Amino acid sequence: MEKNWFSSLVLALGIVIGCLLIGNGIRSVSDGKRVVEVRGLSEREVPADRVTWNINFSETGNDLMAVYRQVSAKNKIVTDFLKSNGIAEKDIFQNAPNVYDRTSNMYAGNYSGPRYSVSSGITVSSSDVDKVRELSGRQGDLLAKGIALEGGNYNVDYEFTGLNSIKPQMIEDATKAAREAAEKFATDSDSKLGKIRNASQGQFSIESINSTTPYIKKVRIVTYVTYLLED
């Protein structure tokens, strides 16, 4: 019984070690040559260069035209606020209003509140990220003008669109990192690093570094390279 247990343990350890070597280390291929498989990582933190701010608000009432006029007035207040604080007119887009009639809802029951709800908003799409970020933090100024925004800062989306400008250098850095890892494997195994047998490149990923600084992005790329090993 103990002998069988020991044999099973040895077999399990052998499988684990073998998987690790194949996953990120040295292995033999069908033609008898030894290779080392490595990954090279390149990461950069970059500031967002594009921002979209969806400014949403709504009004309710029983007189549809009166409600619509209130929404139109809010549109003008928000537009004036943006322009007076340095947002270019070409970056301001007014959204079409959306009207909801509660009497059209067969499940409304004995609802006795306002019949109409009209929602609208303005979208700011700009490359002046710092300016829009500063204004989105001043929503209290709009509240003081009688405009309660829906969604808050969750309606601000930051992007990095300059990937092409940094892509070549990042690929080079990732490839260099892969070679350095391969050279270390070769040294540790008393081998010499040979030619590249094959290589592939993963997809670039762009994401916020964390939820509190969505205007700072992390760009990431991984390359996969297989080198021949020589005695």
PDB file of C-alpha atoms in Angstrom, residues 17-122:
ATOM      1  CA  ILE A  17       7.291  19.246 -13.649  1.00  0.00           C
ATOM      2  CA  GLY A  18       6.816  18.177 -17.244  1.00  0.00           C
ATOM      3  CA  CYS A  19       3.935  20.642 -17.734  1.00  0.00           C
ATOM      4  CA  LEU A  20       5.980  23.496 -16.292  1.00  0.00           C
ATOM      5  CA  LEU A  21       8.870  22.808 -18.627  1.00  0.00           C
ATOM      6  CA  ILE A  22       6.621  22.692 -21.660  1.00  0.00           C
ATOM      7  CA  GLY A  23       4.744  25.817 -20.597  1.00  0.00           C
ATOM      8  CA  ASN A  24       7.697  28.114 -20.097  1.00  0.00           C
ATOM      9  CA  GLY A  25      11.012  26.340 -20.393  1.00  0.00           C
ATOM     10  CA  ILE A  26      13.058  23.761 -22.199  1.00  0.00           C
ATOM     11  CA  ARG A  27      11.693  20.801 -24.107  1.00  0.00           C
ATOM     12  CA  SER A  28      12.647  18.453 -26.919  1.00  0.00           C
ATOM     13  CA  VAL A  29      10.819  18.474 -30.246  1.00  0.00           C
ATOM     14  CA  SER A  30      10.126  15.651 -32.654  1.00  0.00           C
ATOM     15  CA  ASP A  31      13.282  16.251 -34.693  1.00  0.00           C
ATOM     16  CA  GLY A  32      15.430  15.743 -31.603  1.00  0.00           C
ATOM     17  CA  LYS A  33      16.402  19.382 -31.177  1.00  0.00           C
ATOM     18  CA  ARG A  34      16.024  21.111 -27.861  1.00  0.00           C
ATOM     19  CA  VAL A  35      14.186  24.405 -27.658  1.00  0.00           C
ATOM     20  CA  VAL A  36      13.276  26.983 -25.073  1.00  0.00           C
ATOM     21  CA  GLU A  37       9.868  28.656 -25.126  1.00  0.00           C
ATOM     22  CA  VAL A  38       9.658  32.112 -23.588  1.00  0.00           C
ATOM     23  CA  ARG A  39       7.307  35.052 -23.292  1.00  0.00           C
ATOM     24  CA  GLY A  40       8.317  38.689 -23.527  1.00  0.00           C
ATOM     25  CA  LEU A  41       6.160  41.336 -21.878  1.00  0.00           C
ATOM     26  CA  SER A  42       6.061  45.070 -22.530  1.00  0.00           C
ATOM     27  CA  GLU A  43       3.828  47.447 -20.555  1.00  0.00           C
ATOM     28  CA  ARG A  44       3.383  51.209 -20.552  1.00  0.00           C
ATOM     29  CA  GLU A  45       1.245  53.664 -18.650  1.00  0.00           C
ATOM     30  CA  VAL A  46      -0.088  56.424 -20.884  1.00  0.00           C
ATOM     31  CA  PRO A  47      -2.516  59.302 -20.368  1.00  0.00           C
ATOM     32  CA  ALA A  48      -5.870  59.102 -22.130  1.00  0.00           C
ATOM     33  CA  ASP A  49      -5.993  61.318 -25.212  1.00  0.00           C
ATOM     34  CA  ARG A  50      -9.740  61.249 -25.830  1.00  0.00           C
ATOM     35  CA  VAL A  51     -12.708  61.679 -23.505  1.00  0.00           C
ATOM     36  CA  THR A  52     -16.459  61.320 -23.930  1.00  0.00           C
ATOM     37  CA  TRP A  53     -18.819  62.812 -21.360  1.00  0.00           C
ATOM     38  CA  ASN A  54     -22.516  61.978 -21.583  1.00  0.00           C
ATOM     39  CA  ILE A  55     -24.487  64.633 -19.702  1.00  0.00           C
ATOM     40  CA  ASN A  56     -27.978  63.258 -19.115  1.00  0.00           C
ATOM     41  CA  PHE A  57     -30.990  64.866 -17.445  1.00  0.00           C
ATOM     42  CA  SER A  58     -34.768  64.610 -17.515  1.00  0.00           C
ATOM     43  CA  GLU A  59     -38.012  66.400 -16.643  1.00  0.00           C
ATOM     44  CA  THR A  60     -41.488  65.151 -15.793  1.00  0.00           C
ATOM     45  CA  GLY A  61     -44.973  66.664 -15.949  1.00  0.00           C
ATOM     46  CA  ASN A  62     -48.489  66.326 -17.297  1.00  0.00           C
ATOM     47  CA  ASP A  63     -48.134  68.963 -20.028  1.00  0.00           C
ATOM     48  CA  LEU A  64     -45.887  67.485 -22.705  1.00  0.00           C
ATOM     49  CA  MET A  65     -44.982  70.784 -24.381  1.00  0.00           C
ATOM     50  CA  ALA A  66     -44.200  72.417 -21.037  1.00  0.00           C
ATOM     51  CA  VAL A  67     -41.936  69.500 -20.119  1.00  0.00           C
ATOM     52  CA  TYR A  68     -40.237  69.707 -23.506  1.00  0.00           C
ATOM     53  CA  ARG A  69     -39.580  73.431 -23.022  1.00  0.00           C
ATOM     54  CA  GLN A  70     -37.991  72.702 -19.629  1.00  0.00           C
ATOM     55  CA  VAL A  71     -35.686  70.118 -21.208  1.00  0.00           C
ATOM     56  CA  SER A  72     -34.763  72.560 -23.988  1.00  0.00           C
ATOM     57  CA  ALA A  73     -33.937  75.194 -21.378  1.00  0.00           C
ATOM     58  CA  LYS A  74     -31.667  72.725 -19.593  1.00  0.00           C
ATOM     59  CA  ASN A  75     -29.929  71.923 -22.859  1.00  0.00           C
ATOM     60  CA  LYS A  76     -29.106  75.603 -23.304  1.00  0.00           C
ATOM     61  CA  ILE A  77     -27.872  75.991 -19.711  1.00  0.00           C
ATOM     62  CA  VAL A  78     -25.534  73.007 -20.062  1.00  0.00           C
ATOM     63  CA  THR A  79     -24.306  74.136 -23.493  1.00  0.00           C
ATOM     64  CA  ASP A  80     -23.570  77.645 -22.200  1.00  0.00           C
ATOM     65  CA  PHE A  81     -21.778  76.164 -19.181  1.00  0.00           C
ATOM     66  CA  LEU A  82     -19.544  74.076 -21.419  1.00  0.00           C
ATOM     67  CA  LYS A  83     -18.743  76.858 -23.875  1.00  0.00           C
ATOM     68  CA  SER A  84     -18.051  79.429 -21.158  1.00  0.00           C
ATOM     69  CA  ASN A  85     -15.551  77.010 -19.621  1.00  0.00           C
ATOM     70  CA  GLY A  86     -13.532  76.416 -22.757  1.00  0.00           C
ATOM     71  CA  ILE A  87     -15.192  73.481 -24.524  1.00  0.00           C
ATOM     72  CA  ALA A  88     -15.187  74.003 -28.284  1.00  0.00           C
ATOM     73  CA  GLU A  89     -18.571  74.065 -30.007  1.00  0.00           C
ATOM     74  CA  LYS A  90     -17.442  71.327 -32.415  1.00  0.00           C
ATOM     75  CA  ASP A  91     -17.018  68.992 -29.422  1.00  0.00           C
ATOM     76  CA  ILE A  92     -20.595  69.485 -28.139  1.00  0.00           C
ATOM     77  CA  PHE A  93     -23.406  67.289 -29.491  1.00  0.00           C
ATOM     78  CA  GLN A  94     -27.055  67.554 -28.475  1.00  0.00           C
ATOM     79  CA  ASN A  95     -28.935  64.276 -28.172  1.00  0.00           C
ATOM     80  CA  ALA A  96     -32.509  63.834 -29.369  1.00  0.00           C
ATOM     81  CA  PRO A  97     -35.083  63.865 -26.551  1.00  0.00           C
ATOM     82  CA  ASN A  98     -36.772  60.653 -25.492  1.00  0.00           C
ATOM     83  CA  VAL A  99     -40.422  60.833 -24.418  1.00  0.00           C
ATOM     84  CA  TYR A 100     -42.103  58.293 -22.154  1.00  0.00           C
ATOM     85  CA  ASP A 101     -45.881  58.361 -21.651  1.00  0.00           C
ATOM     86  CA  ARG A 102     -46.777  56.416 -18.513  1.00  0.00           C
ATOM     87  CA  THR A 103     -50.337  55.842 -19.737  1.00  0.00           C
ATOM     88  CA  SER A 104     -48.924  53.633 -22.476  1.00  0.00           C
ATOM     89  CA  ASN A 105     -47.689  51.207 -19.813  1.00  0.00           C
ATOM     90  CA  MET A 106     -50.420  48.662 -19.187  1.00  0.00           C
ATOM     91  CA  TYR A 107     -48.703  47.625 -15.947  1.00  0.00           C
ATOM     92  CA  ALA A 108     -48.676  51.130 -14.452  1.00  0.00           C
ATOM     93  CA  GLY A 109     -51.742  50.358 -12.340  1.00  0.00           C
ATOM     94  CA  ASN A 110     -53.102  53.273 -10.321  1.00  0.00           C
ATOM     95  CA  TYR A 111     -50.066  55.471 -10.845  1.00  0.00           C
ATOM     96  CA  SER A 112     -50.980  59.061  -9.960  1.00  0.00           C
ATOM     97  CA  GLY A 113     -47.700  60.831 -10.702  1.00  0.00           C
ATOM     98  CA  PRO A 114     -46.705  62.911 -13.758  1.00  0.00           C
ATOM     99  CA  ARG A 115     -47.815  61.434 -17.064  1.00  0.00           C
ATOM    100  CA  TYR A 116     -44.791  62.362 -19.165  1.00  0.00           C
ATOM    101  CA  SER A 117     -41.075  61.881 -18.666  1.00  0.00           C
ATOM    102  CA  VAL A 118     -38.749  63.511 -21.174  1.00  0.00           C
ATOM    103  CA  SER A 119     -35.044  62.687 -21.036  1.00  0.00           C
ATOM    104  CA  SER A 120     -32.329  64.338 -23.063  1.00  0.00           C
ATOM    105  CA  GLY A 121     -28.689  65.180 -22.845  1.00  0.00           C
ATOM    106  CA  ILE A 122     -25.500  66.465 -24.360  1.00  0.00           C
TER     107      ILE A 122
END
